[in-house]
Tab-separated table of C-alpha atoms in Angstrom:
chain	number	residue	atom	x	y	z
G	7	ARG	CA	8.640	-24.246	9.308
G	8	LYS	CA	9.034	-20.489	8.384
G	9	GLU	CA	7.925	-18.304	11.324
G	10	VAL	CA	5.118	-16.410	9.302
G	11	GLU	CA	3.611	-18.271	6.288
G	12	GLN	CA	0.871	-17.013	3.820
G	13	ASP	CA	-0.423	-18.595	0.700
G	14	PRO	CA	0.528	-15.982	-2.106
G	15	GLY	CA	-2.457	-16.314	-4.304
G	16	PRO	CA	-3.613	-14.791	-6.257
G	17	PHE	CA	-7.065	-15.318	-5.175
G	18	ASN	CA	-9.620	-14.208	-7.586
G	19	VAL	CA	-13.072	-13.408	-6.389
G	20	PRO	CA	-16.214	-12.098	-7.614
G	21	GLU	CA	-17.619	-9.012	-6.582
G	22	GLY	CA	-20.123	-9.602	-3.595
G	23	ALA	CA	-18.566	-13.032	-2.503
G	24	THR	CA	-16.837	-13.887	0.765
G	25	VAL	CA	-13.314	-14.679	0.893
G	26	ALA	CA	-10.845	-15.745	3.706
G	27	PHE	CA	-7.322	-16.496	4.013
G	28	ASN	CA	-5.087	-17.816	6.637
G	29	CYS	CA	-1.730	-16.925	7.915
G	30	THR	CA	0.229	-19.498	9.852
G	31	TYR	CA	2.970	-18.914	12.629
G	32	SER	CA	5.598	-20.966	14.343
G	33	ASN	CA	6.175	-19.375	17.497
G	34	SER	CA	3.603	-21.170	20.097
G	35	ALA	CA	4.487	-18.001	22.608
G	36	SER	CA	3.592	-15.446	20.188
G	37	GLN	CA	1.218	-12.649	21.640
G	38	SER	CA	0.732	-10.005	18.943
G	39	PHE	CA	-0.928	-10.393	15.570
G	40	PHE	CA	-2.063	-8.040	12.879
G	41	TRP	CA	-3.307	-8.018	9.311
G	42	TYR	CA	-1.828	-5.114	6.797
G	43	ARG	CA	-3.376	-3.950	3.447
G	44	GLN	CA	-0.713	-3.338	0.844
G	45	ASP	CA	-1.845	-1.417	-2.289
G	46	CYS	CA	0.561	-1.675	-5.475
G	47	ARG	CA	3.499	0.259	-5.001
G	48	LYS	CA	2.433	1.515	-1.443
G	49	GLU	CA	3.097	0.942	1.840
G	50	PRO	CA	1.512	-1.604	4.176
G	51	LYS	CA	-1.401	-0.043	5.958
G	52	LEU	CA	-2.604	-1.428	9.287
G	53	LEU	CA	-5.872	-3.119	8.826
G	54	MET	CA	-6.737	-4.653	11.942
G	55	SER	CA	-5.055	-6.339	15.074
G	56	VAL	CA	-5.980	-9.661	15.825
G	57	TYR	CA	-7.056	-10.479	19.616
G	58	SER	CA	-7.837	-13.774	21.289
G	59	SER	CA	-11.397	-12.758	21.414
G	60	GLY	CA	-11.210	-12.106	17.701
G	61	ASN	CA	-11.697	-8.623	16.036
G	62	GLU	CA	-14.373	-7.337	13.591
G	63	ASP	CA	-14.386	-4.100	11.517
G	64	GLY	CA	-17.172	-3.822	9.360
G	65	ARG	CA	-16.821	-6.398	6.391
G	66	PHE	CA	-13.734	-7.596	7.676
G	67	THR	CA	-13.501	-10.113	10.550
G	68	ALA	CA	-10.037	-11.260	11.764
G	69	GLN	CA	-9.790	-14.493	14.106
G	70	LEU	CA	-6.830	-16.192	16.092
G	71	ASN	CA	-6.597	-20.090	16.412
G	72	ARG	CA	-3.990	-20.443	19.169
G	73	ALA	CA	-4.304	-24.701	18.923
G	74	SER	CA	-3.368	-24.650	15.396
G	75	GLN	CA	-1.315	-21.545	15.377
G	76	TYR	CA	-2.905	-19.387	12.617
G	77	ILE	CA	-4.796	-16.312	12.222
G	78	SER	CA	-7.453	-15.590	9.429
G	79	LEU	CA	-8.902	-12.888	7.745
G	80	LEU	CA	-12.381	-13.008	6.506
G	81	ILE	CA	-13.973	-10.182	3.879
G	82	ARG	CA	-17.646	-10.453	3.204
G	83	ASP	CA	-19.421	-8.732	0.424
G	84	SER	CA	-16.189	-8.086	-1.116
G	85	LYS	CA	-15.688	-4.814	-3.345
G	86	LEU	CA	-13.295	-3.888	-6.124
G	87	SER	CA	-11.551	-1.511	-3.869
G	88	ASP	CA	-10.415	-4.587	-1.847
G	89	SER	CA	-8.350	-5.653	-4.496
G	90	ALA	CA	-4.689	-5.518	-2.815
G	91	THR	CA	-2.085	-7.767	-0.752
G	92	TYR	CA	-2.692	-8.586	2.532
G	93	LEU	CA	0.171	-9.157	4.800
G	94	CYS	CA	0.229	-10.644	8.376
G	95	ALA	CA	2.620	-9.968	11.118
G	96	VAL	CA	3.292	-11.704	14.230
G	97	ASN	CA	5.780	-11.032	17.029
G	98	GLY	CA	8.435	-13.718	16.581
G	99	ARG	CA	10.941	-15.717	19.010
G	100	ASP	CA	13.289	-12.790	19.402
G	101	ASP	CA	9.956	-10.440	19.989
G	102	LYS	CA	10.599	-8.857	16.687
G	103	ILE	CA	7.369	-8.255	14.348
G	104	ILE	CA	7.688	-10.707	11.216
G	105	PHE	CA	5.465	-9.968	8.462
G	106	GLY	CA	4.428	-12.603	6.211
G	107	LYS	CA	5.157	-12.352	2.451
G	108	GLY	CA	1.492	-11.378	1.941
G	109	THR	CA	-1.498	-12.789	-0.321
G	110	ARG	CA	-3.082	-11.046	-3.204
G	111	LEU	CA	-6.333	-10.529	-3.752
G	112	HIS	CA	-7.904	-9.724	-6.863
G	113	ILE	CA	-11.993	-8.844	-6.559
G	114	LEU	CA	-13.591	-9.523	-10.065
G	115	PRO	CA	-16.115	-7.318	-11.476
H	2	ASP	CA	-3.026	9.983	12.822
H	3	VAL	CA	0.378	8.910	12.873
H	4	LYS	CA	2.190	10.107	10.159
H	5	VAL	CA	5.450	8.928	9.200
H	6	THR	CA	7.424	10.781	6.122
H	7	GLN	CA	10.264	9.567	4.135
H	8	SER	CA	12.633	12.190	2.344
H	9	SER	CA	11.843	10.878	-1.231
H	10	ARG	CA	9.608	8.748	-3.218
H	11	TYR	CA	11.921	8.130	-5.933
H	12	LEU	CA	15.562	7.802	-5.993
H	13	VAL	CA	18.572	7.224	-8.596
H	14	LYS	CA	21.868	6.859	-7.831
H	15	ARG	CA	25.284	5.596	-9.125
H	16	THR	CA	26.948	2.401	-7.860
H	17	GLY	CA	29.597	3.494	-5.346
H	18	GLU	CA	27.534	6.632	-4.240
H	19	LYS	CA	26.802	7.287	-0.298
H	20	VAL	CA	23.031	7.429	0.028
H	21	PHE	CA	21.137	8.872	2.896
H	22	LEU	CA	17.368	7.778	3.357
H	23	GLU	CA	15.489	9.963	6.042
H	24	CYS	CA	12.418	9.071	8.070
H	25	VAL	CA	10.680	11.167	10.345
H	26	GLN	CA	7.489	10.689	12.526
H	27	ASP	CA	5.427	12.895	14.541
H	28	MET	CA	3.602	10.634	17.029
H	29	ASP	CA	6.659	10.576	19.581
H	30	HIS	CA	7.395	6.941	18.904
H	31	GLU	CA	10.110	4.987	20.533
H	32	ASN	CA	10.518	2.289	17.762
H	33	MET	CA	11.638	3.004	14.653
H	34	PHE	CA	12.433	0.397	11.624
H	35	TRP	CA	13.886	0.481	8.221
H	36	TYR	CA	12.932	-2.446	5.958
H	37	ARG	CA	13.390	-3.168	2.361
H	38	GLN	CA	10.669	-4.916	0.380
H	39	ASP	CA	11.333	-6.976	-2.669
H	40	PRO	CA	9.177	-8.892	-5.198
H	41	GLY	CA	8.900	-12.556	-3.779
H	42	LEU	CA	10.926	-11.782	-0.626
H	43	GLY	CA	8.448	-9.688	1.338
H	44	LEU	CA	9.597	-7.171	3.867
H	45	ARG	CA	13.262	-7.557	5.579
H	46	LEU	CA	14.268	-5.779	8.171
H	47	ILE	CA	17.667	-3.664	8.005
H	48	TYR	CA	18.058	-2.069	11.244
H	49	PHE	CA	15.660	-0.974	14.224
H	50	SER	CA	16.162	1.402	17.061
H	51	TYR	CA	14.086	1.525	20.728
H	52	ASP	CA	15.928	5.057	21.536
H	53	VAL	CA	17.736	7.861	20.657
H	54	LYS	CA	21.377	6.881	19.802
H	55	MET	CA	20.262	3.213	19.989
H	56	LYS	CA	20.421	0.770	17.014
H	57	GLU	CA	19.976	-2.868	16.801
H	58	LYS	CA	21.032	-5.047	13.594
H	59	GLY	CA	17.972	-6.578	11.637
H	60	ASP	CA	18.092	-9.636	9.547
H	61	ILE	CA	20.086	-8.103	6.607
H	62	PRO	CA	22.336	-5.122	8.011
H	63	GLU	CA	25.290	-5.713	5.629
H	64	GLY	CA	26.043	-2.792	3.436
H	65	TYR	CA	23.961	-0.396	5.628
H	66	SER	CA	24.097	1.910	8.514
H	67	VAL	CA	21.791	3.960	10.686
H	68	SER	CA	21.489	6.949	12.540
H	69	ARG	CA	19.155	7.976	15.289
H	70	GLU	CA	20.462	11.479	16.753
H	71	LYS	CA	16.711	12.315	17.359
H	72	LYS	CA	13.400	10.663	18.589
H	73	GLU	CA	11.693	11.564	15.482
H	74	ARG	CA	14.168	10.907	13.002
H	75	PHE	CA	15.822	7.756	11.585
H	76	SER	CA	18.184	7.877	8.936
H	77	LEU	CA	19.474	4.809	6.650
H	78	ILE	CA	22.704	5.024	5.080
H	79	LEU	CA	24.069	3.303	2.263
H	80	GLU	CA	27.771	3.365	2.402
H	81	SER	CA	28.720	2.613	-1.120
H	82	ALA	CA	25.481	1.619	-2.877
H	83	SER	CA	25.394	-1.325	-5.050
H	84	THR	CA	23.099	-2.340	-7.800
H	85	ASN	CA	21.633	-5.105	-5.567
H	86	GLN	CA	20.527	-2.533	-3.063
H	87	THR	CA	17.967	-1.461	-5.649
H	88	SER	CA	14.713	-1.870	-3.879
H	89	MET	CA	11.785	-0.408	-2.007
H	90	TYR	CA	12.742	0.939	1.307
H	91	LEU	CA	10.066	1.598	4.020
H	92	CYS	CA	10.684	3.032	7.392
H	93	ALA	CA	8.285	2.416	10.102
H	94	SER	CA	7.570	3.492	13.411
H	95	SER	CA	5.630	2.019	16.499
H	96	ILE	CA	4.763	2.976	20.280
H	97	GLY	CA	6.587	1.895	23.096
H	98	GLY	CA	10.264	1.582	24.306
H	99	GLU	CA	12.620	-1.165	24.823
H	100	GLY	CA	11.256	-4.353	24.712
H	101	SER	CA	7.747	-3.215	23.861
H	102	SER	CA	8.105	-4.514	20.160
H	103	TYR	CA	4.388	-5.737	20.253
H	104	ASN	CA	2.853	-2.845	19.169
H	105	GLU	CA	1.509	-2.287	15.583
H	106	GLN	CA	4.155	-0.762	13.048
H	107	PHE	CA	2.968	2.492	11.128
H	108	PHE	CA	4.786	2.776	7.598
H	109	GLY	CA	5.914	5.834	5.723
H	110	PRO	CA	5.324	6.023	1.866
H	111	GLY	CA	8.538	4.337	0.825
H	112	THR	CA	11.550	5.334	-1.109
H	113	ARG	CA	11.973	3.444	-4.453
H	114	LEU	CA	15.516	3.583	-5.168
H	115	THR	CA	17.450	2.552	-8.095
H	116	VAL	CA	21.119	2.136	-8.140
H	117	LEU	CA	22.648	1.963	-11.779
């Protein structure tokens, strides 16, 4: 099992819809979880940290499921500007942060 | 806001040239990282540093070296550039010292390097 895995997508979602994607991780001892957003040909930017109790920021909700070892990102009322690649990041066995390869999201008008 | 800057957005070099990529952060972060990002391969860690004059190999250090003489600056060096080093290079920093790699990382804008 890879340390961090994401469905590469693309997810094609109509504007206004709700979309969710997951990121699975293999290290049961992982403590740090993040979601990043990356626009085409730009750098990843931190979207939100994921806490044990979950995290919500406006239309974005991140959750952690330790039992099944995945984190999720839910986007409500999606906007055209949400189109991007979403990377998850988790601390690995050697304590370095491991990034997933990303899930591409296309919001359709 | 954390600001991480990289010396060039685009760079074109010839095979065999020595290439320097510089990264500067202005938030007094202890940790700094160099990644390359290629389509389908995601972000791959080249080198990282938890303190001045300290460096640790990442997952793909071959063909690269680094220098950290000052806390705010972390340089990536390609000793003899090759075409397979054509890539997007991203620098990142995070707060905390050695062993505190759990913190979120903040990225620079990237340098798109083409080696001909």
